[in-house]
Coordinates of N, CA, C and O in Angstrom, one line a residue:
Q10 N -33.4 -0.6 -12.0 CA -32.2 -1.3 -11.4 C -31.5 -0.5 -10.4 O -30.9 -1.0 -9.5
V11 N -31.5 0.9 -10.5 CA -30.8 1.7 -9.6 C -31.7 2.8 -9.0 O -32.5 3.3 -9.7
Q12 N -31.6 3.0 -7.7 CA -32.4 4.0 -7.0 C -31.4 5.0 -6.4 O -30.4 4.6 -5.8
L13 N -31.7 6.3 -6.5 CA -30.9 7.3 -5.9 C -31.8 8.0 -4.9 O -32.9 8.5 -5.2
V14 N -31.4 8.1 -3.6 CA -32.2 8.7 -2.6 C -31.4 9.8 -1.9 O -30.3 9.6 -1.4
E15 N -31.9 11.0 -2.1 CA -31.3 12.2 -1.5 C -31.8 12.5 -0.1 O -33.0 12.1 0.2
S16 N -31.0 13.1 0.8 CA -31.4 13.5 2.1 C -30.6 14.6 2.6 O -29.6 14.9 2.0
G17 N -31.0 15.3 3.6 CA -30.3 16.4 4.2 C -30.8 17.8 3.9 O -30.2 18.7 4.5
G18 N -31.8 17.9 3.1 CA -32.3 19.2 2.8 C -33.0 19.8 4.0 O -33.3 19.1 5.0
G19 N -33.3 21.1 3.9 CA -34.1 21.7 5.0 C -34.1 23.2 4.9 O -33.7 23.8 3.8
L20 N -34.4 23.9 6.0 CA -34.5 25.3 6.0 C -33.4 25.9 6.9 O -33.3 25.4 8.1
V21 N -32.6 26.8 6.4 CA -31.5 27.4 7.1 C -31.5 28.9 6.9 O -32.1 29.4 5.9
Q22 N -30.9 29.6 7.8 CA -30.7 31.1 7.6 C -29.5 31.3 6.7 O -28.6 30.5 6.6
S23 N -29.5 32.5 6.1 CA -28.4 32.9 5.3 C -27.1 32.8 6.1 O -27.1 33.3 7.2
G24 N -26.1 32.3 5.5 CA -24.8 32.1 6.2 C -24.7 30.7 6.8 O -23.6 30.4 7.3
G25 N -25.7 30.0 6.9 CA -25.7 28.7 7.5 C -25.2 27.6 6.6 O -24.8 27.8 5.5
S26 N -25.3 26.3 7.1 CA -24.7 25.2 6.4 C -25.7 24.0 6.4 O -26.5 23.9 7.3
L27 N -25.6 23.2 5.3 CA -26.3 22.0 5.2 C -25.4 21.0 4.5 O -24.5 21.3 3.8
R28 N -25.6 19.7 4.8 CA -24.9 18.6 4.1 C -25.9 17.7 3.5 O -26.7 17.0 4.2
L29 N -25.9 17.6 2.2 CA -26.8 16.7 1.5 C -26.1 15.3 1.2 O -24.9 15.3 1.0
S30 N -26.9 14.3 1.2 CA -26.4 12.9 0.9 C -27.2 12.4 -0.3 O -28.4 12.6 -0.4
C31 N -26.6 11.5 -1.0 CA -27.2 10.8 -2.1 C -26.7 9.4 -2.1 O -25.5 9.2 -2.4
A32 N -27.5 8.4 -1.8 CA -27.1 7.0 -1.8 C -27.7 6.2 -2.9 O -28.9 6.3 -3.2
A33 N -26.8 5.5 -3.6 CA -27.3 4.7 -4.8 C -27.4 3.2 -4.3 O -26.6 2.7 -3.6
S34 N -28.5 2.6 -4.7 CA -28.7 1.2 -4.4 C -29.3 0.5 -5.6 O -29.8 1.1 -6.5
G35 N -29.3 -0.8 -5.5 CA -29.8 -1.7 -6.6 C -28.8 -2.6 -7.2 O -27.8 -2.9 -6.5
S36 N -28.9 -2.9 -8.4 CA -28.0 -3.9 -9.1 C -27.3 -3.1 -10.2 O -27.9 -2.7 -11.2
F37 N -26.0 -3.1 -10.1 CA -25.1 -2.4 -11.1 C -23.7 -2.9 -10.9 O -23.3 -3.4 -9.8
F38 N -22.9 -2.6 -11.9 CA -21.5 -3.0 -11.8 C -20.7 -1.9 -11.1 O -19.9 -2.2 -10.2
S39 N -20.8 -0.7 -11.5 CA -20.1 0.4 -10.9 C -20.8 1.7 -11.3 O -21.6 1.8 -12.2
I40 N -20.4 2.8 -10.6 CA -20.9 4.1 -10.9 C -19.8 5.0 -11.4 O -18.7 5.0 -10.8
N41 N -20.1 5.6 -12.6 CA -19.1 6.5 -13.2 C -19.1 7.8 -12.5 O -18.4 8.1 -11.5
T42 N -19.8 8.8 -13.1 CA -19.9 10.1 -12.5 C -21.2 10.3 -11.7 O -22.2 9.7 -12.0
M43 N -21.1 11.0 -10.6 CA -22.3 11.4 -9.8 C -22.2 12.9 -9.7 O -21.2 13.5 -9.6
D44 N -23.4 13.5 -9.7 CA -23.5 15.0 -9.8 C -24.7 15.4 -8.9 O -25.6 14.7 -8.6
W45 N -24.6 16.7 -8.5 CA -25.7 17.4 -7.9 C -26.2 18.5 -8.9 O -25.4 19.3 -9.3
Y46 N -27.5 18.5 -9.1 CA -28.1 19.5 -9.9 C -29.1 20.3 -8.9 O -29.5 19.7 -7.9
R47 N -29.5 21.4 -9.3 CA -30.6 22.1 -8.6 C -31.5 22.9 -9.6 O -31.1 23.2 -10.7
Q48 N -32.7 23.1 -9.1 CA -33.7 23.8 -9.9 C -34.5 24.6 -9.0 O -35.2 24.1 -8.0
S49 N -34.5 25.9 -9.2 CA -35.3 26.9 -8.4 C -36.5 27.3 -9.3 O -36.6 27.1 -10.5
A50 N -37.5 27.9 -8.6 CA -38.7 28.3 -9.3 C -38.4 29.2 -10.4 O -37.7 30.2 -10.3
G51 N -38.9 28.9 -11.6 CA -38.8 29.8 -12.8 C -37.5 29.6 -13.5 O -37.2 30.4 -14.5
K52 N -36.6 28.7 -13.1 CA -35.3 28.5 -13.7 C -35.2 27.1 -14.2 O -35.8 26.2 -13.7
Q53 N -34.3 26.9 -15.1 CA -34.0 25.5 -15.6 C -33.0 24.8 -14.6 O -32.3 25.5 -13.9
R54 N -33.0 23.5 -14.7 CA -32.1 22.8 -13.9 C -30.7 23.0 -14.3 O -30.3 23.1 -15.4
E55 N -29.8 23.2 -13.3 CA -28.4 23.5 -13.5 C -27.5 22.6 -12.7 O -27.8 22.2 -11.6
L56 N -26.3 22.4 -13.3 CA -25.3 21.5 -12.6 C -24.7 22.4 -11.5 O -24.2 23.5 -11.7
V57 N -24.6 21.8 -10.3 CA -24.0 22.4 -9.1 C -22.6 21.9 -8.9 O -21.6 22.7 -8.8
A58 N -22.4 20.6 -8.9 CA -21.1 20.0 -8.7 C -21.2 18.6 -9.2 O -22.2 17.9 -9.2
G59 N -20.0 18.1 -9.7 CA -19.9 16.7 -10.1 C -18.6 16.1 -9.6 O -17.7 16.8 -9.3
I60 N -18.6 14.8 -9.6 CA -17.4 14.0 -9.1 C -17.4 12.7 -9.8 O -18.3 12.0 -10.0
S61 N -16.2 12.4 -10.3 CA -15.9 11.2 -11.1 C -15.6 10.0 -10.1 O -15.5 10.2 -8.9
S62 N -15.5 8.8 -10.7 CA -15.1 7.7 -9.9 C -13.7 7.7 -9.3 O -13.5 7.0 -8.4
I63 N -12.9 8.6 -9.9 CA -11.5 8.8 -9.3 C -11.5 10.1 -8.6 O -10.4 10.6 -8.3
H64 N -12.6 10.7 -8.2 CA -12.7 11.8 -7.4 C -12.3 13.2 -8.0 O -12.0 14.1 -7.3
S65 N -12.3 13.2 -9.3 CA -12.1 14.5 -10.0 C -13.4 15.3 -9.8 O -14.5 14.7 -10.0
T66 N -13.3 16.6 -9.5 CA -14.5 17.4 -9.2 C -14.6 18.6 -10.1 O -13.6 19.1 -10.6
N67 N -15.8 19.1 -10.2 CA -16.1 20.3 -10.9 C -17.3 21.0 -10.2 O -18.2 20.3 -9.7
Y68 N -17.3 22.3 -10.3 CA -18.3 23.1 -9.6 C -18.8 24.2 -10.5 O -18.1 24.8 -11.3
A69 N -20.0 24.6 -10.3 CA -20.5 25.8 -10.9 C -19.8 27.0 -10.2 O -19.5 27.0 -9.1
D70 N -19.6 28.0 -11.0 CA -18.9 29.2 -10.5 C -19.6 29.8 -9.3 O -19.0 30.3 -8.4
S71 N -20.9 29.7 -9.3 CA -21.7 30.4 -8.2 C -21.5 29.7 -6.9 O -21.8 30.3 -5.8
V72 N -21.0 28.5 -6.8 CA -20.8 27.8 -5.6 C -19.4 27.5 -5.2 O -19.1 27.0 -4.1
K73 N -18.4 27.8 -6.1 CA -17.0 27.6 -5.8 C -16.6 28.3 -4.5 O -16.9 29.5 -4.3
G74 N -15.9 27.6 -3.7 CA -15.4 28.1 -2.4 C -16.4 28.0 -1.3 O -16.1 28.2 -0.2
R75 N -17.7 27.6 -1.6 CA -18.7 27.5 -0.6 C -19.2 26.0 -0.5 O -19.5 25.6 0.6
F76 N -19.2 25.3 -1.6 CA -19.7 24.0 -1.6 C -18.6 23.0 -1.9 O -17.7 23.3 -2.6
T77 N -18.7 21.8 -1.3 CA -17.7 20.8 -1.5 C -18.4 19.4 -1.8 O -19.3 19.0 -1.0
I78 N -18.1 18.8 -2.9 CA -18.7 17.5 -3.2 C -17.7 16.4 -2.9 O -16.5 16.6 -3.1
S79 N -18.1 15.3 -2.3 CA -17.3 14.2 -2.0 C -18.0 12.9 -2.3 O -19.2 12.9 -2.5
R80 N -17.2 11.8 -2.2 CA -17.7 10.5 -2.7 C -17.1 9.4 -1.8 O -15.9 9.4 -1.6
D81 N -18.0 8.5 -1.4 CA -17.6 7.3 -0.7 C -17.9 6.1 -1.6 O -19.1 5.7 -1.7
N82 N -17.0 5.6 -2.4 CA -17.3 4.6 -3.4 C -17.7 3.3 -2.7 O -18.6 2.6 -3.3
A83 N -17.2 3.0 -1.5 CA -17.6 1.8 -0.8 C -19.1 1.8 -0.5 O -19.8 0.8 -0.4
K84 N -19.6 3.0 -0.2 CA -21.0 3.1 0.2 C -21.9 3.6 -1.0 O -23.1 3.7 -0.9
N85 N -21.3 3.8 -2.2 CA -22.0 4.3 -3.4 C -22.8 5.5 -3.0 O -24.0 5.7 -3.4
T86 N -22.1 6.4 -2.3 CA -22.8 7.6 -1.8 C -22.0 8.9 -2.1 O -20.7 8.8 -2.1
I87 N -22.6 10.0 -2.4 CA -22.0 11.3 -2.6 C -22.6 12.2 -1.6 O -23.7 12.0 -1.1
Y88 N -21.8 13.3 -1.3 CA -22.3 14.3 -0.3 C -22.0 15.7 -0.9 O -21.2 15.8 -1.8
L89 N -22.8 16.6 -0.5 CA -22.6 18.0 -0.8 C -22.6 18.8 0.4 O -23.7 19.0 1.0
Q90 N -21.4 19.3 0.8 CA -21.3 20.1 2.0 C -21.5 21.6 1.5 O -20.7 22.1 0.7
M91 N -22.5 22.2 2.0 CA -22.9 23.6 1.6 C -22.7 24.5 2.7 O -23.4 24.4 3.7
N92 N -21.7 25.4 2.6 CA -21.4 26.4 3.6 C -21.8 27.8 3.1 O -21.8 28.1 1.9
N93 N -21.9 28.7 4.0 CA -22.2 30.1 3.7 C -23.4 30.2 2.7 O -23.3 30.9 1.7
L94 N -24.5 29.6 3.0 CA -25.6 29.5 2.1 C -26.2 30.9 1.9 O -26.2 31.7 2.9
E95 N -26.7 31.1 0.7 CA -27.4 32.4 0.4 C -28.8 32.1 -0.1 O -29.1 31.0 -0.5
P96 N -29.7 33.1 0.0 CA -31.0 32.9 -0.5 C -31.1 32.4 -2.0 O -32.0 31.6 -2.3
Q97 N -30.1 32.8 -2.8 CA -30.1 32.3 -4.1 C -29.8 30.8 -4.3 O -30.0 30.3 -5.4
D98 N -29.4 30.2 -3.2 CA -29.2 28.7 -3.2 C -30.5 28.0 -3.0 O -30.5 26.7 -3.2
T99 N -31.5 28.6 -2.7 CA -32.8 28.0 -2.5 C -33.2 27.3 -3.8 O -33.3 27.9 -4.9
A100 N -33.5 26.0 -3.7 CA -33.8 25.2 -4.9 C -34.1 23.8 -4.4 O -33.9 23.4 -3.3
I101 N -34.7 23.0 -5.3 CA -34.7 21.5 -5.1 C -33.4 21.0 -5.7 O -33.0 21.3 -6.9
Y102 N -32.7 20.2 -4.9 CA -31.4 19.6 -5.3 C -31.6 18.2 -5.7 O -32.2 17.4 -4.9
Y103 N -31.1 17.8 -6.9 CA -31.3 16.5 -7.4 C -30.0 15.8 -7.6 O -29.0 16.4 -8.0
C104 N -29.9 14.5 -7.2 CA -28.8 13.7 -7.4 C -28.9 13.0 -8.8 O -30.0 12.5 -9.2
H105 N -27.8 12.9 -9.5 CA -27.7 12.3 -10.8 C -26.5 11.3 -10.8 O -25.5 11.6 -10.3
A106 N -26.7 10.2 -11.5 CA -25.6 9.2 -11.6 C -25.5 8.6 -13.0 O -26.6 8.3 -13.6
E107 N -24.3 8.4 -13.5 CA -24.1 7.6 -14.7 C -23.6 6.3 -14.1 O -22.6 6.2 -13.4
V108 N -24.3 5.2 -14.5 CA -24.1 3.9 -13.9 C -23.7 2.9 -15.0 O -24.4 2.8 -16.1
W109 N -22.7 2.1 -14.7 CA -22.4 0.9 -15.6 C -23.2 -0.2 -15.0 O -22.9 -0.7 -13.9
P110 N -24.1 -0.7 -15.8 CA -24.9 -1.9 -15.3 C -24.1 -3.2 -15.4 O -22.9 -3.1 -16.0
E111 N -24.6 -4.2 -14.9 CA -23.9 -5.5 -15.0 C -23.7 -5.9 -16.4 O -22.7 -6.6 -16.8
V112 N -24.6 -5.6 -17.3 CA -24.5 -5.9 -18.7 C -25.0 -4.6 -19.5 O -26.0 -4.1 -19.2
G113 N -24.2 -4.2 -20.5 CA -24.6 -3.1 -21.3 C -23.8 -1.8 -21.0 O -22.9 -1.8 -20.2
G114 N -24.2 -0.7 -21.7 CA -23.6 0.6 -21.6 C -24.1 1.5 -20.5 O -25.0 1.1 -19.8
L115 N -23.5 2.6 -20.4 CA -23.9 3.6 -19.3 C -25.3 3.9 -19.3 O -26.0 4.1 -20.4
E116 N -25.9 4.1 -18.1 CA -27.3 4.5 -17.9 C -27.3 5.7 -17.0 O -26.5 5.8 -16.1
D117 N -28.3 6.5 -17.2 CA -28.5 7.7 -16.4 C -29.7 7.5 -15.4 O -30.7 6.9 -15.7
Y118 N -29.5 8.0 -14.2 CA -30.5 7.9 -13.1 C -30.6 9.2 -12.4 O -29.6 9.9 -12.2
W119 N -31.8 9.5 -11.9 CA -32.1 10.7 -11.1 C -32.8 10.4 -9.8 O -33.6 9.5 -9.8
G120 N -32.4 11.1 -8.8 CA -33.1 11.0 -7.5 C -34.4 11.8 -7.6 O -34.7 12.5 -8.5
Q121 N -35.2 11.8 -6.5 CA -36.4 12.5 -6.4 C -36.3 13.9 -6.0 O -37.3 14.7 -6.1
G122 N -35.1 14.3 -5.5 CA -34.9 15.7 -5.1 C -35.1 15.9 -3.6 O -35.9 15.3 -3.0
T123 N -34.4 16.9 -3.1 CA -34.5 17.3 -1.7 C -34.5 18.9 -1.7 O -33.7 19.5 -2.3
Q124 N -35.4 19.4 -0.9 CA -35.6 20.9 -0.9 C -34.6 21.5 0.0 O -34.5 21.1 1.2
V125 N -34.0 22.6 -0.5 CA -33.1 23.4 0.3 C -33.7 24.8 0.3 O -33.9 25.4 -0.8
T126 N -34.0 25.4 1.4 CA -34.5 26.8 1.5 C -33.7 27.6 2.4 O -33.4 27.2 3.6
V127 N -33.2 28.7 1.9 CA -32.3 29.6 2.7 C -33.0 30.9 2.9 O -33.4 31.6 1.9
S128 N -33.3 31.3 4.1 CA -34.0 32.5 4.4 C -33.0 33.6 4.7 O -31.8 33.4 5.1
S129 N -33.4 34.9 4.4 CA -32.5 36.0 4.7 C -32.7 36.6 6.0 O -31.9 37.4 6.5

């Protein structure tokens, strides 16, 4: 019922910036929380940043002050502005959403991921 499509990943040098987007489409009533996760080689998937339907945000300590999550409810889209990127930020970044369907309780959805590579 819901599709999440990430975009904006790429290759940047250390200290550079990228802006990721995640657009939700399909049939649903509303979206509750949307989040960005990342997974690098040899590590488990971790929460990077999350944002609620009323724009309350939270961040992993490792990205505070460098990353900013935002949300456009009219477009069912979230963004992740990543500044001062470091090689440790290299990972596949995944979009996640908790969605209220037209009928029933909350459902979880994941995007396919977008690669971010930061060179030193």
